[in-house]
Amino acid sequence: MKINTIILLNISICIILLSSCYSQEFQSDSFAKRRDRMVLEQIELRGINDRAVLNAMRKVPRHKFVPDIYIEYSYNDYPLPIGEGQTISQPYIVAFMTDELKLEPTDKVLEIGTGSGYQAAVLAEICDTVYTIEIFESLGNKAKKLLRKLNYENIKIKIGDGYKGWLEFSPFDVIIVTCSPTEIPQALIDQLKEGGRMIIPVGTKNNQNLVLLKKKNGKIKQHSVLPVRFVPMINESGEEY
Ligand code: SAH
């Protein structure tokens, strides 16, 4: 190869590299802007104003938690498919559940239904540690890899049936369930700390409510906070609870 050709080739490679860096930079900037708009329009204007929740929603890069084909829709006002017939929840629902739990920085949280890992990342921005359980191995492993890449060292993921909770690390200050059983699993109530809070969608596909539950002086108090539609909680054979 002639020296001129080599120089030209090197210049072209530099241009390609620089322009790809620029476009990535530009893209992540535009995702940050979309995220700010999502938080303002879909969350703040609907009445959620807790600083920690809003900051977490502004920080976690939701577009990295959706399959590539949906990246353009990742900041829109609806849930999206993540594989195995499951979905990443609508941003407002993630913010709403997080807000209802009145999280403290010292809280140890259990999540049932890791899915994409997005809700776990939002929780991990606010609390001390997040334990999360996913029944589909493929989803759990994918979330594990992504959360590691994003440096979420305070999230521990287990593949298994979250209906039974995670006894080893119980009791928890907070439990958040993102799949719906027809009744609240007793194991989860048992693994909640005194003074703890749980939020869980309960019911059937067509009649489901988010229930907020509190444990005070050993007694359980609960009430419905919002009608919702989550995927069902299933066991390892795929049967609905
Ligand atoms: N929190 C998720 C939303 C996931 S949808 C996110 O931010 O993306 C609910 C998830 O619950 C699905 O991934 C589903 O596979 C999982 N799931 C259903 N039944 C389960 C069970 N018994 N234990 C653990 N995960 C379960």
PDB file of C-alpha atoms and ligand atoms in Angstrom:
ATOM      1  CA  MET A   1       0.000   0.000   0.000  1.00  0.00           C
ATOM      2  CA  LYS A   2       1.265   3.463  -0.799  1.00  0.00           C
ATOM      3  CA  ILE A   3       1.990   5.833   2.062  1.00  0.00           C
ATOM      4  CA  ASN A   4      -0.683   8.273   0.750  1.00  0.00           C
ATOM      5  CA  THR A   5      -3.301   5.559   0.808  1.00  0.00           C
ATOM      6  CA  ILE A   6      -2.372   4.627   4.378  1.00  0.00           C
ATOM      7  CA  ILE A   7      -2.641   8.252   5.505  1.00  0.00           C
ATOM      8  CA  LEU A   8      -6.005   8.641   3.768  1.00  0.00           C
ATOM      9  CA  LEU A   9      -7.258   5.412   5.314  1.00  0.00           C
ATOM     10  CA  ASN A  10      -6.208   6.566   8.786  1.00  0.00           C
ATOM     11  CA  ILE A  11      -7.909   9.916   8.314  1.00  0.00           C
ATOM     12  CA  SER A  12     -11.143   8.180   7.227  1.00  0.00           C
ATOM     13  CA  ILE A  13     -11.039   5.859  10.242  1.00  0.00           C
ATOM     14  CA  CYS A  14     -10.561   8.876  12.547  1.00  0.00           C
ATOM     15  CA  ILE A  15     -13.522  10.659  10.953  1.00  0.00           C
ATOM     16  CA  ILE A  16     -15.734   7.592  11.306  1.00  0.00           C
ATOM     17  CA  LEU A  17     -14.731   7.146  14.968  1.00  0.00           C
ATOM     18  CA  LEU A  18     -15.222  10.821  15.790  1.00  0.00           C
ATOM     19  CA  SER A  19     -18.623  10.980  14.117  1.00  0.00           C
ATOM     20  CA  SER A  20     -19.802   7.820  15.887  1.00  0.00           C
ATOM     21  CA  CYS A  21     -18.669   9.287  19.253  1.00  0.00           C
ATOM     22  CA  TYR A  22     -20.483  12.506  18.392  1.00  0.00           C
ATOM     23  CA  SER A  23     -23.689  10.735  17.437  1.00  0.00           C
ATOM     24  CA  GLN A  24     -23.623   8.624  20.625  1.00  0.00           C
ATOM     25  CA  GLU A  25     -23.067  11.765  22.654  1.00  0.00           C
ATOM     26  CA  PHE A  26     -25.867  13.517  20.816  1.00  0.00           C
ATOM     27  CA  GLN A  27     -28.160  10.531  21.280  1.00  0.00           C
ATOM     28  CA  SER A  28     -27.579  10.199  25.020  1.00  0.00           C
ATOM     29  CA  ASP A  29     -28.140  13.942  25.357  1.00  0.00           C
ATOM     30  CA  SER A  30     -31.446  13.652  23.573  1.00  0.00           C
ATOM     31  CA  PHE A  31     -32.426  10.688  25.799  1.00  0.00           C
ATOM     32  CA  ALA A  32     -31.656  12.821  28.870  1.00  0.00           C
ATOM     33  CA  LYS A  33     -33.915  15.538  27.484  1.00  0.00           C
ATOM     34  CA  ARG A  34     -36.685  13.026  26.787  1.00  0.00           C
ATOM     35  CA  ARG A  35     -36.298  11.752  30.341  1.00  0.00           C
ATOM     36  CA  ASP A  36     -36.668  15.276  31.766  1.00  0.00           C
ATOM     37  CA  ARG A  37     -39.794  15.771  29.675  1.00  0.00           C
ATOM     38  CA  MET A  38     -41.173  12.377  30.735  1.00  0.00           C
ATOM     39  CA  VAL A  39     -40.723  13.295  34.403  1.00  0.00           C
ATOM     40  CA  LEU A  40     -42.316  16.706  33.994  1.00  0.00           C
ATOM     41  CA  GLU A  41     -45.288  15.752  31.826  1.00  0.00           C
ATOM     42  CA  GLN A  42     -46.101  12.222  32.936  1.00  0.00           C
ATOM     43  CA  ILE A  43     -45.102  12.343  36.587  1.00  0.00           C
ATOM     44  CA  GLU A  44     -44.835  15.830  38.150  1.00  0.00           C
ATOM     45  CA  LEU A  45     -47.895  17.199  36.392  1.00  0.00           C
ATOM     46  CA  ARG A  46     -49.857  14.177  37.644  1.00  0.00           C
ATOM     47  CA  GLY A  47     -49.071  15.157  41.208  1.00  0.00           C
ATOM     48  CA  ILE A  48     -45.934  13.277  42.254  1.00  0.00           C
ATOM     49  CA  ASN A  49     -43.520  15.750  43.806  1.00  0.00           C
ATOM     50  CA  ASP A  50     -41.162  13.806  46.060  1.00  0.00           C
ATOM     51  CA  ARG A  51     -37.640  15.027  45.156  1.00  0.00           C
ATOM     52  CA  ALA A  52     -35.934  11.647  45.585  1.00  0.00           C
ATOM     53  CA  VAL A  53     -38.477   9.878  43.350  1.00  0.00           C
ATOM     54  CA  LEU A  54     -38.296  12.547  40.635  1.00  0.00           C
ATOM     55  CA  ASN A  55     -34.476  12.584  40.714  1.00  0.00           C
ATOM     56  CA  ALA A  56     -34.303   8.795  40.434  1.00  0.00           C
ATOM     57  CA  MET A  57     -36.708   8.812  37.460  1.00  0.00           C
ATOM     58  CA  ARG A  58     -34.597  11.552  35.849  1.00  0.00           C
ATOM     59  CA  LYS A  59     -31.399   9.579  36.367  1.00  0.00           C
ATOM     60  CA  VAL A  60     -32.127   5.952  35.393  1.00  0.00           C
ATOM     61  CA  PRO A  61     -31.614   5.486  31.612  1.00  0.00           C
ATOM     62  CA  ARG A  62     -34.928   3.754  30.816  1.00  0.00           C
ATOM     63  CA  HIS A  63     -33.980   3.335  27.131  1.00  0.00           C
ATOM     64  CA  LYS A  64     -31.304   0.824  28.173  1.00  0.00           C
ATOM     65  CA  PHE A  65     -33.915  -1.404  29.832  1.00  0.00           C
ATOM     66  CA  VAL A  66     -36.110  -1.921  26.746  1.00  0.00           C
ATOM     67  CA  PRO A  67     -35.354  -4.147  23.734  1.00  0.00           C
ATOM     68  CA  ASP A  68     -33.549  -2.215  20.956  1.00  0.00           C
ATOM     69  CA  ILE A  69     -36.595  -2.233  18.680  1.00  0.00           C
ATOM     70  CA  TYR A  70     -38.570  -0.195  21.242  1.00  0.00           C
ATOM     71  CA  ILE A  71     -35.820   2.271  22.132  1.00  0.00           C
ATOM     72  CA  GLU A  72     -37.611   5.137  20.351  1.00  0.00           C
ATOM     73  CA  TYR A  73     -40.695   4.573  22.524  1.00  0.00           C
ATOM     74  CA  SER A  74     -38.842   4.098  25.796  1.00  0.00           C
ATOM     75  CA  TYR A  75     -39.887   7.465  27.292  1.00  0.00           C
ATOM     76  CA  ASN A  76     -43.502   7.251  26.174  1.00  0.00           C
ATOM     77  CA  ASP A  77     -46.486   7.006  28.474  1.00  0.00           C
ATOM     78  CA  TYR A  78     -47.127   3.233  28.294  1.00  0.00           C
ATOM     79  CA  PRO A  79     -45.649  -0.181  29.187  1.00  0.00           C
ATOM     80  CA  LEU A  80     -43.492  -2.025  26.615  1.00  0.00           C
ATOM     81  CA  PRO A  81     -42.812  -5.725  25.913  1.00  0.00           C
ATOM     82  CA  ILE A  82     -39.514  -7.093  27.312  1.00  0.00           C
ATOM     83  CA  GLY A  83     -39.786 -10.744  26.151  1.00  0.00           C
ATOM     84  CA  GLU A  84     -41.345 -13.922  27.635  1.00  0.00           C
ATOM     85  CA  GLY A  85     -44.740 -12.209  27.341  1.00  0.00           C
ATOM     86  CA  GLN A  86     -43.747  -9.744  30.108  1.00  0.00           C
ATOM     87  CA  THR A  87     -43.636  -5.940  30.188  1.00  0.00           C
ATOM     88  CA  ILE A  88     -41.701  -3.021  31.661  1.00  0.00           C
ATOM     89  CA  SER A  89     -44.297  -0.916  33.503  1.00  0.00           C
ATOM     90  CA  GLN A  90     -45.469   2.524  32.377  1.00  0.00           C
ATOM     91  CA  PRO A  91     -43.134   5.221  33.823  1.00  0.00           C
ATOM     92  CA  TYR A  92     -45.972   6.794  35.838  1.00  0.00           C
ATOM     93  CA  ILE A  93     -46.790   3.475  37.536  1.00  0.00           C
ATOM     94  CA  VAL A  94     -43.116   2.970  38.477  1.00  0.00           C
ATOM     95  CA  ALA A  95     -43.014   6.482  39.978  1.00  0.00           C
ATOM     96  CA  PHE A  96     -46.424   6.084  41.664  1.00  0.00           C
ATOM     97  CA  MET A  97     -45.502   2.810  43.415  1.00  0.00           C
ATOM     98  CA  THR A  98     -42.106   4.168  44.464  1.00  0.00           C
ATOM     99  CA  ASP A  99     -43.737   7.315  45.843  1.00  0.00           C
ATOM    100  CA  GLU A 100     -46.451   5.449  47.794  1.00  0.00           C
ATOM    101  CA  LEU A 101     -43.789   3.451  49.661  1.00  0.00           C
ATOM    102  CA  LYS A 102     -42.297   6.594  51.311  1.00  0.00           C
ATOM    103  CA  LEU A 103     -38.778   5.186  51.045  1.00  0.00           C
ATOM    104  CA  GLU A 104     -35.936   6.004  53.421  1.00  0.00           C
ATOM    105  CA  PRO A 105     -32.248   5.956  52.392  1.00  0.00           C
ATOM    106  CA  THR A 106     -31.617   3.170  54.938  1.00  0.00           C
ATOM    107  CA  ASP A 107     -34.409   0.886  53.646  1.00  0.00           C
ATOM    108  CA  LYS A 108     -33.822  -2.714  52.623  1.00  0.00           C
ATOM    109  CA  VAL A 109     -36.284  -3.480  49.837  1.00  0.00           C
ATOM    110  CA  LEU A 110     -37.577  -6.728  48.328  1.00  0.00           C
ATOM    111  CA  GLU A 111     -38.980  -6.614  44.798  1.00  0.00           C
ATOM    112  CA  ILE A 112     -40.924  -9.505  43.271  1.00  0.00           C
ATOM    113  CA  GLY A 113     -40.751  -9.434  39.447  1.00  0.00           C
ATOM    114  CA  THR A 114     -37.371  -8.058  38.303  1.00  0.00           C
ATOM    115  CA  GLY A 115     -38.383  -8.043  34.620  1.00  0.00           C
ATOM    116  CA  SER A 116     -36.088  -5.586  32.872  1.00  0.00           C
ATOM    117  CA  GLY A 117     -34.544  -4.410  36.154  1.00  0.00           C
ATOM    118  CA  TYR A 118     -35.818  -0.848  35.645  1.00  0.00           C
ATOM    119  CA  GLN A 119     -37.935  -0.581  38.804  1.00  0.00           C
ATOM    120  CA  ALA A 120     -35.059  -2.122  40.792  1.00  0.00           C
ATOM    121  CA  ALA A 121     -32.689   0.568  39.477  1.00  0.00           C
ATOM    122  CA  VAL A 122     -35.132   3.343  40.449  1.00  0.00           C
ATOM    123  CA  LEU A 123     -35.410   1.877  43.966  1.00  0.00           C
ATOM    124  CA  ALA A 124     -31.628   1.441  44.215  1.00  0.00           C
ATOM    125  CA  GLU A 125     -31.152   5.179  43.560  1.00  0.00           C
ATOM    126  CA  ILE A 126     -33.123   5.927  46.731  1.00  0.00           C
ATOM    127  CA  CYS A 127     -32.602   3.034  49.181  1.00  0.00           C
ATOM    128  CA  ASP A 128     -29.760   1.123  50.747  1.00  0.00           C
ATOM    129  CA  THR A 129     -30.213  -2.325  49.163  1.00  0.00           C
ATOM    130  CA  VAL A 130     -32.651  -3.918  46.737  1.00  0.00           C
ATOM    131  CA  TYR A 131     -33.246  -7.687  46.652  1.00  0.00           C
ATOM    132  CA  THR A 132     -35.172  -8.671  43.557  1.00  0.00           C
ATOM    133  CA  ILE A 133     -36.561 -12.012  42.335  1.00  0.00           C
ATOM    134  CA  GLU A 134     -37.447 -12.975  38.757  1.00  0.00           C
ATOM    135  CA  ILE A 135     -39.051 -16.259  37.725  1.00  0.00           C
ATOM    136  CA  PHE A 136     -37.809 -16.272  34.092  1.00  0.00           C
ATOM    137  CA  GLU A 137     -34.119 -17.138  33.939  1.00  0.00           C
ATOM    138  CA  SER A 138     -33.639 -15.312  30.620  1.00  0.00           C
ATOM    139  CA  LEU A 139     -35.046 -12.030  32.007  1.00  0.00           C
ATOM    140  CA  GLY A 140     -33.235 -12.350  35.331  1.00  0.00           C
ATOM    141  CA  ASN A 141     -29.874 -12.950  33.672  1.00  0.00           C
ATOM    142  CA  LYS A 142     -30.345 -10.092  31.226  1.00  0.00           C
ATOM    143  CA  ALA A 143     -31.263  -7.692  34.057  1.00  0.00           C
ATOM    144  CA  LYS A 144     -28.306  -8.916  36.127  1.00  0.00           C
ATOM    145  CA  LYS A 145     -25.887  -8.160  33.275  1.00  0.00           C
ATOM    146  CA  LEU A 146     -27.328  -4.717  32.596  1.00  0.00           C
ATOM    147  CA  LEU A 147     -27.454  -3.649  36.249  1.00  0.00           C
ATOM    148  CA  ARG A 148     -23.846  -4.751  36.684  1.00  0.00           C
ATOM    149  CA  LYS A 149     -22.854  -2.733  33.617  1.00  0.00           C
ATOM    150  CA  LEU A 150     -24.629   0.312  35.054  1.00  0.00           C
ATOM    151  CA  ASN A 151     -22.756  -0.187  38.379  1.00  0.00           C
ATOM    152  CA  TYR A 152     -25.769  -0.924  40.591  1.00  0.00           C
ATOM    153  CA  GLU A 153     -23.815  -2.732  43.289  1.00  0.00           C
ATOM    154  CA  ASN A 154     -26.673  -2.472  45.797  1.00  0.00           C
ATOM    155  CA  ILE A 155     -29.037  -4.732  43.798  1.00  0.00           C
ATOM    156  CA  LYS A 156     -29.053  -8.505  44.387  1.00  0.00           C
ATOM    157  CA  ILE A 157     -30.973 -10.632  41.878  1.00  0.00           C
ATOM    158  CA  LYS A 158     -32.256 -14.162  42.357  1.00  0.00           C
ATOM    159  CA  ILE A 159     -33.931 -16.395  39.787  1.00  0.00           C
ATOM    160  CA  GLY A 160     -36.855 -18.153  41.435  1.00  0.00           C
ATOM    161  CA  ASP A 161     -40.432 -17.959  42.627  1.00  0.00           C
ATOM    162  CA  GLY A 162     -41.012 -14.711  44.510  1.00  0.00           C
ATOM    163  CA  TYR A 163     -44.312 -15.992  45.954  1.00  0.00           C
ATOM    164  CA  LYS A 164     -42.206 -17.406  48.787  1.00  0.00           C
ATOM    165  CA  GLY A 165     -40.231 -14.180  49.339  1.00  0.00           C
ATOM    166  CA  TRP A 166     -36.515 -14.314  50.182  1.00  0.00           C
ATOM    167  CA  LEU A 167     -36.296 -15.684  53.709  1.00  0.00           C
ATOM    168  CA  GLU A 168     -32.492 -15.522  53.929  1.00  0.00           C
ATOM    169  CA  PHE A 169     -32.453 -11.703  53.795  1.00  0.00           C
ATOM    170  CA  SER A 170     -35.758 -11.032  55.564  1.00  0.00           C
ATOM    171  CA  PRO A 171     -37.249  -9.070  57.229  1.00  0.00           C
ATOM    172  CA  PHE A 172     -37.568  -6.181  54.742  1.00  0.00           C
ATOM    173  CA  ASP A 173     -38.522  -2.557  55.388  1.00  0.00           C
ATOM    174  CA  VAL A 174     -40.361  -2.482  52.094  1.00  0.00           C
ATOM    175  CA  ILE A 175     -41.792  -5.044  49.649  1.00  0.00           C
ATOM    176  CA  ILE A 176     -42.860  -4.104  46.116  1.00  0.00           C
ATOM    177  CA  VAL A 177     -44.572  -6.631  43.880  1.00  0.00           C
ATOM    178  CA  THR A 178     -44.813  -5.996  40.125  1.00  0.00           C
ATOM    179  CA  CYS A 179     -46.833  -9.080  39.114  1.00  0.00           C
ATOM    180  CA  SER A 180     -50.318  -9.840  40.332  1.00  0.00           C
ATOM    181  CA  PRO A 181     -51.484 -12.742  42.539  1.00  0.00           C
ATOM    182  CA  THR A 182     -55.192 -13.115  43.352  1.00  0.00           C
ATOM    183  CA  GLU A 183     -54.373 -12.829  47.058  1.00  0.00           C
ATOM    184  CA  ILE A 184     -51.473 -11.370  49.036  1.00  0.00           C
ATOM    185  CA  PRO A 185     -48.937 -14.180  49.688  1.00  0.00           C
ATOM    186  CA  GLN A 186     -48.652 -14.843  53.454  1.00  0.00           C
ATOM    187  CA  ALA A 187     -44.863 -15.361  53.134  1.00  0.00           C
ATOM    188  CA  LEU A 188     -44.484 -11.757  51.986  1.00  0.00           C
ATOM    189  CA  ILE A 189     -46.532 -10.438  54.909  1.00  0.00           C
ATOM    190  CA  ASP A 190     -44.397 -12.547  57.277  1.00  0.00           C
ATOM    191  CA  GLN A 191     -41.143 -11.215  55.776  1.00  0.00           C
ATOM    192  CA  LEU A 192     -42.156  -7.582  56.262  1.00  0.00           C
ATOM    193  CA  LYS A 193     -40.517  -5.757  59.183  1.00  0.00           C
ATOM    194  CA  GLU A 194     -42.536  -4.161  61.951  1.00  0.00           C
ATOM    195  CA  GLY A 195     -43.360  -0.670  60.602  1.00  0.00           C
ATOM    196  CA  GLY A 196     -42.819  -1.968  57.053  1.00  0.00           C
ATOM    197  CA  ARG A 197     -44.773  -1.136  53.892  1.00  0.00           C
ATOM    198  CA  MET A 198     -45.783  -3.295  50.948  1.00  0.00           C
ATOM    199  CA  ILE A 199     -47.343  -2.372  47.615  1.00  0.00           C
ATOM    200  CA  ILE A 200     -48.844  -5.140  45.494  1.00  0.00           C
ATOM    201  CA  PRO A 201     -51.319  -5.463  42.610  1.00  0.00           C
ATOM    202  CA  VAL A 202     -54.025  -7.904  43.723  1.00  0.00           C
ATOM    203  CA  GLY A 203     -56.859  -9.458  41.722  1.00  0.00           C
ATOM    204  CA  THR A 204     -57.581 -10.886  38.309  1.00  0.00           C
ATOM    205  CA  LYS A 205     -56.645  -9.616  34.836  1.00  0.00           C
ATOM    206  CA  ASN A 206     -59.831  -7.559  34.541  1.00  0.00           C
ATOM    207  CA  ASN A 207     -60.237  -6.522  38.136  1.00  0.00           C
ATOM    208  CA  GLN A 208     -56.982  -5.591  39.782  1.00  0.00           C
ATOM    209  CA  ASN A 209     -56.052  -2.990  42.377  1.00  0.00           C
ATOM    210  CA  LEU A 210     -52.787  -1.768  43.787  1.00  0.00           C
ATOM    211  CA  VAL A 211     -52.967  -2.438  47.504  1.00  0.00           C
ATOM    212  CA  LEU A 212     -50.809  -0.540  50.008  1.00  0.00           C
ATOM    213  CA  LEU A 213     -50.249  -2.535  53.188  1.00  0.00           C
ATOM    214  CA  LYS A 214     -48.626  -1.504  56.463  1.00  0.00           C
ATOM    215  CA  LYS A 215     -47.531  -3.596  59.426  1.00  0.00           C
ATOM    216  CA  LYS A 216     -47.957  -1.744  62.717  1.00  0.00           C
ATOM    217  CA  ASN A 217     -47.742  -3.302  66.187  1.00  0.00           C
ATOM    218  CA  GLY A 218     -47.954  -6.691  64.514  1.00  0.00           C
ATOM    219  CA  LYS A 219     -51.247  -5.747  62.849  1.00  0.00           C
ATOM    220  CA  ILE A 220     -51.879  -5.363  59.124  1.00  0.00           C
ATOM    221  CA  LYS A 221     -53.662  -2.343  57.682  1.00  0.00           C
ATOM    222  CA  GLN A 222     -54.338  -2.217  53.964  1.00  0.00           C
ATOM    223  CA  HIS A 223     -56.250  -0.205  51.377  1.00  0.00           C
ATOM    224  CA  SER A 224     -56.548   0.041  47.586  1.00  0.00           C
ATOM    225  CA  VAL A 225     -54.784   3.004  46.007  1.00  0.00           C
ATOM    226  CA  LEU A 226     -55.241   2.580  42.232  1.00  0.00           C
ATOM    227  CA  PRO A 227     -56.922   0.272  39.698  1.00  0.00           C
ATOM    228  CA  VAL A 228     -54.156  -1.309  37.564  1.00  0.00           C
ATOM    229  CA  ARG A 229     -53.367  -4.088  35.092  1.00  0.00           C
ATOM    230  CA  PHE A 230     -50.184  -6.053  35.810  1.00  0.00           C
ATOM    231  CA  VAL A 231     -49.102  -9.428  34.398  1.00  0.00           C
ATOM    232  CA  PRO A 232     -50.117 -12.341  36.666  1.00  0.00           C
ATOM    233  CA  MET A 233     -47.799 -13.800  39.282  1.00  0.00           C
ATOM    234  CA  ILE A 234     -46.961 -17.346  38.158  1.00  0.00           C
ATOM    235  CA  ASN A 235     -45.249 -20.391  39.640  1.00  0.00           C
ATOM    236  CA  GLU A 236     -42.369 -22.340  38.095  1.00  0.00           C
ATOM    237  CA  SER A 237     -44.830 -24.391  35.972  1.00  0.00           C
ATOM    238  CA  GLY A 238     -46.305 -21.179  34.570  1.00  0.00           C
ATOM    239  CA  GLU A 239     -49.582 -21.496  36.538  1.00  0.00           C
ATOM    240  CA  GLU A 240     -51.139 -18.330  37.909  1.00  0.00           C
ATOM    241  CA  TYR A 241     -51.334 -17.708  41.628  1.00  0.00           C
TER     242      TYR A 241
HETATM  243  N1  SAH B   1     -40.443  -4.558  37.603  1.00  0.00           N
HETATM  244  C1  SAH B   1     -40.352  -4.900  36.220  1.00  0.00           C
HETATM  245  C2  SAH B   1     -41.722  -5.174  35.630  1.00  0.00           C
HETATM  246  C3  SAH B   1     -41.780  -6.571  35.278  1.00  0.00           C
HETATM  247  S1  SAH B   1     -43.348  -7.255  34.868  1.00  0.00           S
HETATM  248  C4  SAH B   1     -39.586  -3.870  35.417  1.00  0.00           C
HETATM  249  O1  SAH B   1     -39.250  -2.810  35.960  1.00  0.00           O
HETATM  250  O2  SAH B   1     -39.279  -4.115  34.249  1.00  0.00           O
HETATM  251  C5  SAH B   1     -43.494  -8.488  36.113  1.00  0.00           C
HETATM  252  C6  SAH B   1     -42.402  -9.507  36.200  1.00  0.00           C
HETATM  253  O3  SAH B   1     -42.773 -10.438  37.215  1.00  0.00           O
HETATM  254  C7  SAH B   1     -42.201 -10.343  34.943  1.00  0.00           C
HETATM  255  O4  SAH B   1     -40.875 -10.238  34.530  1.00  0.00           O
HETATM  256  C8  SAH B   1     -42.543 -11.764  35.387  1.00  0.00           C
HETATM  257  O5  SAH B   1     -41.755 -12.730  34.742  1.00  0.00           O
HETATM  258  C9  SAH B   1     -42.268 -11.701  36.870  1.00  0.00           C
HETATM  259  N2  SAH B   1     -42.929 -12.746  37.680  1.00  0.00           N
HETATM  260  C10 SAH B   1     -44.142 -13.319  37.528  1.00  0.00           C
HETATM  261  N3  SAH B   1     -44.376 -14.205  38.504  1.00  0.00           N
HETATM  262  C11 SAH B   1     -43.276 -14.198  39.311  1.00  0.00           C
HETATM  263  C12 SAH B   1     -42.902 -14.900  40.495  1.00  0.00           C
HETATM  264  N4  SAH B   1     -43.702 -15.815  41.067  1.00  0.00           N
HETATM  265  N5  SAH B   1     -41.702 -14.624  41.054  1.00  0.00           N
HETATM  266  C13 SAH B   1     -40.857 -13.712  40.495  1.00  0.00           C
HETATM  267  N6  SAH B   1     -41.150 -13.027  39.366  1.00  0.00           N
HETATM  268  C14 SAH B   1     -42.349 -13.257  38.790  1.00  0.00           C
END
